[in-house]
Amino acid sequence: MTATPYSANDGGAPRLHGEYKVPGGKLVVVDLDVVDGTFAGISLSGDFFLEPDEALPDINAALEGLPESSTAPEIAAAVEAALPPGAVMFGFSADAVAVAVRRALSKATAWSDHHWNIIAPTVLPTHLNVALDEVLTEEVGAGRRNPTVRFWDWEEPSVVIGSFQSFRNELDPAGVARHGITVVRRISGGGAMFMEAGNCITYSLYLPQTLVDGISFADSYAFLDAWVMAALKQLGIDAFYVPLNDIATDQGKIGGAAQKRLANGGMLHHVTMSYDIDADKMVEVLRIGKEKLSDKGTTSAKKRVDPLRRQTGLARTDIVAAMMDVFAGRYGATPSEITAQEFETARARVAAKFGTDEWLHRVP
């Protein structure tokens, strides 16, 4: 966020300036003043398309006089109400305008407003990986850690089920026992992750919720993974989001994302992508029913697994390295490590929560 050196208010304060690049869309820019606690001198601009032309001053006028305390939904609603019948917003939306306004007010932040860290893959028990997701999200929310991306690694074959999934409905006990599967429940929603050593790529983003302020829950997935799409494209894979949280190519699904927002302002966004999954073993461990597949356009769970190994021909470590390079290049991220205190807290969390039957079977 930057401020222009002029002001429309009588206090000589710098004019406020906010920008938001819509994922897959256009740049939205808002300049404004705050006078007596309300918006003044609103100027919306950008490389978007808007018809009719008269809709632009209508939007500016609708925002004029709104309280500085207006929430993103309130700002978006004012924009929607001001649009003339039949107006077309191409490459942006009322929600995008709200994000730009909130960024101008420093209520919402951009990637560049934060110092980002990267934690490289380290082999850890799956219970500890899940516990670290909660602990590191808390640390970012409390301001004790920079926003961070962490790449997972593990050895034991595992299934990580979503916070609200039924243990009984998702898992085949015989398959779990036969293949020695460690089953863990995570704090985020979404579906089960079948994970053997080296068979998939998993990373977690720990961020302040200000980064997604004004962005809808659904749109936040693609927004937070734009860097991943760029990394995959660099590797020759044209990937895209299938709402709500699937990542796919024209050859099939390659991954899925899940999120959790904490009361202290921290947010977890994590993704698992298939690299070289044993589909036969997966369907022996997971109960993947017809209803689950009904909106995926396939009748076979095996067809949903489309390994990155086959599409890139690269080693898993090379793909992870490419992802880390793109993230660092885009956001100026620097290397970091899990601290001794964070490890200690995570191990205590495993003992008290993630390693207990009570947590694992919270949904029978």
Short mmCIF file of C-alpha atoms in Angstrom, two decimals, residues 120-288:
data_model
loop_
_atom_site.label_atom_id
_atom_site.label_comp_id
_atom_site.label_asym_id
_atom_site.label_seq_id
_atom_site.Cartn_x
_atom_site.Cartn_y
_atom_site.Cartn_z
CA ALA A 120 11.71 -26.43 3.89
CA PRO A 121 10.53 -30.06 4.15
CA THR A 122 11.63 -31.94 7.27
CA VAL A 123 10.57 -35.52 8.00
CA LEU A 124 8.24 -35.45 11.02
CA PRO A 125 5.58 -37.78 12.44
CA THR A 126 2.18 -37.07 10.92
CA HIS A 127 0.66 -36.23 14.33
CA LEU A 128 3.35 -33.59 14.79
CA ASN A 129 2.79 -32.17 11.30
CA VAL A 130 -0.90 -31.69 12.11
CA ALA A 131 -0.17 -30.19 15.53
CA LEU A 132 2.33 -27.76 14.01
CA ASP A 133 -0.38 -26.50 11.69
CA GLU A 134 -2.43 -25.40 14.68
CA VAL A 135 0.54 -24.04 16.64
CA LEU A 136 2.10 -22.06 13.78
CA THR A 137 -1.27 -20.60 12.79
CA GLU A 138 -1.70 -19.42 16.37
CA GLU A 139 1.80 -17.93 16.35
CA VAL A 140 1.11 -15.92 13.18
CA GLY A 141 -2.24 -14.74 14.55
CA ALA A 142 -0.54 -13.60 17.76
CA GLY A 143 2.16 -11.74 15.81
CA ARG A 144 4.97 -13.90 17.16
CA ARG A 145 5.84 -15.40 13.76
CA ASN A 146 5.99 -13.94 10.27
CA PRO A 147 3.48 -15.29 7.78
CA THR A 148 4.98 -18.57 6.63
CA VAL A 149 4.71 -21.36 4.11
CA ARG A 150 5.84 -24.78 5.37
CA PHE A 151 6.35 -27.87 3.24
CA TRP A 152 5.58 -31.16 4.96
CA ASP A 153 7.51 -34.42 4.92
CA TRP A 154 6.80 -37.71 6.71
CA GLU A 155 7.65 -41.40 6.66
CA GLU A 156 4.77 -43.45 8.05
CA PRO A 157 1.83 -44.20 5.72
CA SER A 158 -1.01 -41.99 6.93
CA VAL A 159 -4.52 -40.76 6.39
CA VAL A 160 -5.33 -37.24 7.56
CA ILE A 161 -9.09 -36.78 7.84
CA GLY A 162 -10.97 -33.48 7.89
CA SER A 163 -12.19 -31.97 11.14
CA PHE A 164 -15.82 -32.85 10.45
CA GLN A 165 -15.44 -36.22 8.75
CA SER A 166 -16.79 -39.42 10.28
CA PHE A 167 -13.99 -41.82 11.20
CA ARG A 168 -16.30 -44.78 10.62
CA ASN A 169 -17.60 -43.60 7.26
CA GLU A 170 -14.27 -42.53 5.77
CA LEU A 171 -12.02 -45.45 6.65
CA ASP A 172 -11.98 -49.19 6.03
CA PRO A 173 -10.63 -50.72 9.26
CA ALA A 174 -9.31 -53.82 7.50
CA GLY A 175 -7.36 -51.74 4.98
CA VAL A 176 -6.03 -49.45 7.71
CA ALA A 177 -4.76 -52.45 9.69
CA ARG A 178 -3.41 -54.36 6.70
CA HIS A 179 -1.33 -51.43 5.43
CA GLY A 180 -0.26 -50.08 8.83
CA ILE A 181 -1.90 -46.69 8.34
CA THR A 182 -1.58 -43.92 10.92
CA VAL A 183 -4.86 -42.01 11.09
CA VAL A 184 -4.88 -38.40 12.25
CA ARG A 185 -7.60 -35.73 12.37
CA ARG A 186 -6.66 -32.16 11.41
CA ILE A 187 -8.26 -28.84 12.45
CA SER A 188 -9.48 -27.86 8.97
CA GLY A 189 -12.49 -29.20 7.12
CA GLY A 190 -12.44 -30.95 3.75
CA GLY A 191 -11.73 -34.51 2.74
CA ALA A 192 -9.31 -37.27 3.66
CA MET A 193 -5.66 -37.20 2.55
CA PHE A 194 -3.99 -40.55 1.79
CA MET A 195 -0.28 -40.00 2.34
CA GLU A 196 2.64 -42.39 1.90
CA ALA A 197 6.25 -41.23 2.01
CA GLY A 198 7.04 -39.46 -1.24
CA ASN A 199 3.62 -39.96 -2.81
CA CYS A 200 2.29 -36.42 -2.55
CA ILE A 201 3.27 -32.79 -1.95
CA THR A 202 1.76 -31.04 1.05
CA TYR A 203 2.30 -27.47 2.18
CA SER A 204 0.68 -25.18 4.73
CA LEU A 205 0.31 -21.41 4.62
CA TYR A 206 0.07 -19.58 7.95
CA LEU A 207 -1.22 -16.06 7.39
CA PRO A 208 -3.08 -13.16 8.99
CA GLN A 209 -6.74 -13.03 7.99
CA THR A 210 -6.21 -9.43 6.88
CA LEU A 211 -4.70 -10.87 3.68
CA VAL A 212 -8.11 -12.23 2.66
CA ASP A 213 -10.23 -9.42 4.15
CA GLY A 214 -13.15 -8.76 1.78
CA ILE A 215 -12.38 -11.82 -0.35
CA SER A 216 -15.13 -14.42 -0.27
CA PHE A 217 -14.44 -17.76 1.37
CA ALA A 218 -14.68 -19.46 -2.03
CA ASP A 219 -12.42 -16.95 -3.83
CA SER A 220 -9.79 -17.08 -1.09
CA TYR A 221 -8.70 -20.56 -2.19
CA ALA A 222 -7.59 -19.52 -5.67
CA PHE A 223 -6.21 -16.23 -4.32
CA LEU A 224 -3.92 -17.96 -1.83
CA ASP A 225 -2.73 -20.52 -4.37
CA ALA A 226 -2.01 -18.19 -7.30
CA TRP A 227 1.72 -18.71 -6.72
CA VAL A 228 1.27 -22.48 -6.93
CA MET A 229 -0.52 -22.18 -10.27
CA ALA A 230 2.40 -20.08 -11.51
CA ALA A 231 4.90 -22.70 -10.30
CA LEU A 232 2.97 -25.53 -11.98
CA LYS A 233 2.75 -23.54 -15.21
CA GLN A 234 6.51 -23.06 -15.09
CA LEU A 235 6.75 -26.87 -14.93
CA GLY A 236 4.48 -27.25 -17.95
CA ILE A 237 1.21 -27.91 -16.09
CA ASP A 238 -1.84 -25.74 -16.72
CA ALA A 239 -3.72 -26.13 -13.44
CA PHE A 240 -6.95 -24.49 -12.33
CA TYR A 241 -9.37 -24.46 -9.42
CA VAL A 242 -12.59 -26.47 -9.47
CA PRO A 243 -14.84 -24.92 -6.81
CA LEU A 244 -14.70 -25.13 -3.95
CA ASN A 245 -11.28 -26.55 -3.18
CA ASP A 246 -10.04 -28.94 -5.89
CA ILE A 247 -6.97 -28.27 -8.02
CA ALA A 248 -7.13 -29.93 -11.44
CA THR A 249 -5.69 -30.10 -14.92
CA ASP A 250 -7.38 -31.22 -18.13
CA GLN A 251 -6.15 -34.73 -17.22
CA GLY A 252 -7.94 -34.81 -13.87
CA LYS A 253 -7.72 -33.76 -10.23
CA ILE A 254 -4.23 -33.31 -8.81
CA GLY A 255 -4.96 -31.88 -5.38
CA GLY A 256 -7.23 -30.29 -2.83
CA ALA A 257 -7.09 -27.47 -0.30
CA ALA A 258 -8.56 -26.85 3.16
CA GLN A 259 -8.69 -23.88 5.52
CA LYS A 260 -9.19 -22.93 9.15
CA ARG A 261 -9.57 -19.44 10.59
CA LEU A 262 -8.72 -18.91 14.25
CA ALA A 263 -10.25 -16.42 16.69
CA ASN A 264 -6.90 -14.63 17.17
CA GLY A 265 -6.74 -13.58 13.49
CA GLY A 266 -4.50 -16.36 12.25
CA MET A 267 -5.49 -18.49 9.27
CA LEU A 268 -4.37 -21.87 7.99
CA HIS A 269 -4.56 -22.76 4.29
CA HIS A 270 -3.04 -26.10 3.30
CA VAL A 271 -2.90 -28.16 0.14
CA THR A 272 -2.07 -31.76 -0.74
CA MET A 273 -1.26 -32.65 -4.34
CA SER A 274 -0.82 -36.14 -5.75
CA TYR A 275 2.66 -37.05 -6.92
CA ASP A 276 2.69 -40.84 -7.27
CA ILE A 277 -0.17 -42.33 -5.25
CA ASP A 278 -0.83 -46.07 -5.12
CA ALA A 279 -4.50 -45.90 -6.15
CA ASP A 280 -5.17 -49.58 -5.40
CA LYS A 281 -3.98 -49.18 -1.81
CA MET A 282 -5.84 -45.89 -1.41
CA VAL A 283 -9.22 -47.43 -2.22
CA GLU A 284 -8.51 -50.28 0.20
CA VAL A 285 -7.95 -47.74 2.99
CA LEU A 286 -10.56 -45.08 2.20
CA ARG A 287 -14.28 -45.59 1.70
CA ILE A 288 -14.79 -43.48 -1.42
#
